[in-house]
Amino acid sequence: MKTYTVHRRRAGEETPGAELSSPRLLRHRRWVRNLIFGDEDAVVFVKEGVCWPAAVFTLLWALWHRLWAFALCLCAVGVALGVFLDALEPDPIRDLTLIIAVLILIGCFANDARRRALAWRGYDFVGVVVGNGADGAAQRFLDGPDSTAEGSRP
């Protein structure tokens, strides 16, 4: 069973100055906003723990989840790590160990960066749900607080 945090977009948020804009301009703003921030009405489930896809596909994972600042930080960390390793005497075992350690560290903090980005984009933390996967967690979330876990029923 995996634990997920649930985030929902705040209801009623509208683009500032929307009443003064033309319908065409509003359509373009909405398109750009969806490109940058994603679906406005979505409920997002973020897994707790190490995010292995983020550890393996660091930059692609960050761009896929529209974490632009996190992707920029990952590039800076990669460049800094490359410069640091280039300044040292070549030792393949040490270099590989250091790179793997940095990738695991990125995986440990990737979902936290995603939660912070969701909060900045206007998503509220709704709660925590446990499920066999993202689909199971979504189903338990949709079932509501009346659903109980198996084995806990009298």
Short mmCIF file of C-alpha atoms in Angstrom, two decimals:
data_model
loop_
_atom_site.label_atom_id
_atom_site.label_comp_id
_atom_site.label_asym_id
_atom_site.label_seq_id
_atom_site.Cartn_x
_atom_site.Cartn_y
_atom_site.Cartn_z
CA MET A 1 0.00 0.00 0.00
CA LYS A 2 1.27 3.43 -0.93
CA THR A 3 0.46 6.75 0.65
CA TYR A 4 -0.58 9.73 -1.48
CA THR A 5 -1.28 13.36 -0.68
CA VAL A 6 -4.34 14.80 -2.41
CA HIS A 7 -4.34 18.33 -3.84
CA ARG A 8 -7.30 20.11 -5.43
CA ARG A 9 -7.37 23.37 -7.36
CA ARG A 10 -9.00 26.24 -5.50
CA ALA A 11 -12.49 26.90 -6.79
CA GLY A 12 -13.40 30.29 -8.23
CA GLU A 13 -9.92 31.55 -9.06
CA GLU A 14 -9.99 33.62 -12.20
CA THR A 15 -7.29 35.45 -14.10
CA PRO A 16 -6.84 39.03 -12.78
CA GLY A 17 -8.28 41.63 -15.15
CA ALA A 18 -10.41 39.05 -16.96
CA GLU A 19 -13.41 41.37 -17.11
CA LEU A 20 -11.42 43.94 -19.14
CA SER A 21 -10.08 41.49 -21.73
CA SER A 22 -11.47 40.41 -25.06
CA PRO A 23 -12.71 36.80 -25.48
CA ARG A 24 -9.85 36.06 -27.87
CA LEU A 25 -7.25 37.31 -25.40
CA LEU A 26 -8.90 35.29 -22.61
CA ARG A 27 -8.73 32.17 -24.78
CA HIS A 28 -4.99 32.71 -25.34
CA ARG A 29 -4.40 33.36 -21.63
CA ARG A 30 -6.28 30.18 -20.75
CA TRP A 31 -4.24 28.20 -23.28
CA VAL A 32 -0.92 29.54 -21.92
CA ARG A 33 -2.08 28.96 -18.34
CA ASN A 34 -3.00 25.35 -19.12
CA LEU A 35 0.35 24.85 -20.85
CA ILE A 36 2.30 26.17 -17.88
CA PHE A 37 0.13 25.10 -14.94
CA GLY A 38 -1.76 22.11 -16.30
CA ASP A 39 -5.44 21.24 -15.96
CA GLU A 40 -7.21 23.79 -13.77
CA ASP A 41 -9.89 21.50 -12.36
CA ALA A 42 -7.71 18.48 -11.62
CA VAL A 43 -7.33 16.61 -8.40
CA VAL A 44 -3.67 15.62 -8.14
CA PHE A 45 -2.30 12.66 -6.18
CA VAL A 46 1.37 12.90 -5.19
CA LYS A 47 3.07 9.79 -3.80
CA GLU A 48 4.94 9.93 -0.52
CA GLY A 49 8.52 8.68 -0.47
CA VAL A 50 11.29 8.41 -3.02
CA CYS A 51 10.28 9.20 -6.59
CA TRP A 52 12.37 6.79 -8.63
CA PRO A 53 11.31 8.21 -12.01
CA ALA A 54 12.62 11.59 -10.85
CA ALA A 55 15.90 9.98 -9.78
CA VAL A 56 16.37 8.24 -13.13
CA PHE A 57 14.91 10.78 -15.57
CA THR A 58 15.60 13.95 -13.56
CA LEU A 59 15.20 16.73 -16.09
CA LEU A 60 12.53 14.98 -18.17
CA TRP A 61 10.50 14.22 -15.03
CA ALA A 62 10.65 17.86 -13.91
CA LEU A 63 9.61 19.15 -17.33
CA TRP A 64 6.79 16.58 -17.60
CA HIS A 65 5.33 17.84 -14.31
CA ARG A 66 5.85 21.49 -15.33
CA LEU A 67 8.36 22.16 -12.56
CA TRP A 68 10.27 24.83 -14.45
CA ALA A 69 12.25 26.21 -11.49
CA PHE A 70 13.08 22.71 -10.25
CA ALA A 71 14.32 21.80 -13.76
CA LEU A 72 16.52 24.89 -13.76
CA CYS A 73 17.93 23.91 -10.35
CA LEU A 74 18.58 20.38 -11.64
CA CYS A 75 20.58 21.83 -14.54
CA ALA A 76 22.58 23.97 -12.13
CA VAL A 77 23.26 20.96 -9.88
CA GLY A 78 24.36 18.92 -12.90
CA VAL A 79 26.75 21.62 -14.08
CA ALA A 80 28.14 22.14 -10.56
CA LEU A 81 28.63 18.41 -10.11
CA GLY A 82 30.38 18.17 -13.48
CA VAL A 83 32.72 21.04 -12.64
CA PHE A 84 33.45 19.55 -9.21
CA LEU A 85 34.23 16.10 -10.59
CA ASP A 86 36.34 17.59 -13.37
CA ALA A 87 38.46 19.45 -10.82
CA LEU A 88 39.29 16.23 -8.94
CA GLU A 89 41.62 13.44 -9.94
CA PRO A 90 39.76 10.94 -12.18
CA ASP A 91 38.39 8.04 -10.15
CA PRO A 92 35.48 6.24 -11.84
CA ILE A 93 34.22 4.46 -8.72
CA ARG A 94 34.11 7.64 -6.63
CA ASP A 95 32.54 9.63 -9.46
CA LEU A 96 29.85 7.00 -10.06
CA THR A 97 29.10 6.76 -6.34
CA LEU A 98 28.77 10.52 -6.03
CA ILE A 99 26.50 10.76 -9.10
CA ILE A 100 24.25 7.96 -7.83
CA ALA A 101 24.07 9.59 -4.39
CA VAL A 102 23.03 12.92 -5.94
CA LEU A 103 20.38 11.19 -8.09
CA ILE A 104 18.92 9.39 -5.06
CA LEU A 105 18.89 12.67 -3.15
CA ILE A 106 16.99 14.28 -6.04
CA GLY A 107 14.50 11.41 -5.96
CA CYS A 108 13.98 11.92 -2.22
CA PHE A 109 13.02 15.58 -2.61
CA ALA A 110 11.28 15.54 -6.01
CA ASN A 111 7.75 14.92 -4.74
CA ASP A 112 8.20 17.63 -2.10
CA ALA A 113 9.14 20.07 -4.87
CA ARG A 114 6.04 18.98 -6.76
CA ARG A 115 3.84 19.62 -3.70
CA ARG A 116 5.33 23.10 -3.27
CA ALA A 117 4.76 23.89 -6.94
CA LEU A 118 1.14 22.72 -6.67
CA ALA A 119 0.60 24.97 -3.64
CA TRP A 120 2.11 27.91 -5.53
CA ARG A 121 -0.18 27.21 -8.51
CA GLY A 122 -3.28 27.44 -6.35
CA TYR A 123 -3.85 23.85 -5.26
CA ASP A 124 -4.99 23.21 -1.71
CA PHE A 125 -3.93 20.21 0.32
CA VAL A 126 -7.07 18.10 0.78
CA GLY A 127 -5.80 15.09 2.69
CA VAL A 128 -3.90 11.85 2.68
CA VAL A 129 -5.14 8.62 1.13
CA VAL A 130 -3.71 5.10 1.03
CA GLY A 131 -4.12 2.73 -1.90
CA ASN A 132 -2.51 -0.07 -3.90
CA GLY A 133 -1.58 2.45 -6.58
CA ALA A 134 -2.66 5.82 -7.89
CA ASP A 135 -5.91 4.34 -9.20
CA GLY A 136 -6.66 2.58 -5.92
CA ALA A 137 -5.93 5.76 -3.98
CA ALA A 138 -8.18 7.76 -6.31
CA GLN A 139 -10.99 5.25 -5.83
CA ARG A 140 -10.65 5.38 -2.04
CA PHE A 141 -10.63 9.17 -2.18
CA LEU A 142 -13.78 9.21 -4.30
CA ASP A 143 -15.48 6.73 -1.97
CA GLY A 144 -15.19 9.35 0.75
CA PRO A 145 -14.48 9.22 4.47
CA ASP A 146 -17.11 6.52 5.06
CA SER A 147 -14.99 3.86 3.36
CA THR A 148 -12.80 1.86 5.70
CA ALA A 149 -9.76 -0.21 5.03
CA GLU A 150 -10.09 -3.95 4.71
CA GLY A 151 -9.61 -5.71 8.00
CA SER A 152 -10.73 -2.74 10.08
CA ARG A 153 -14.43 -3.51 9.79
CA PRO A 154 -16.07 -5.19 12.79
#
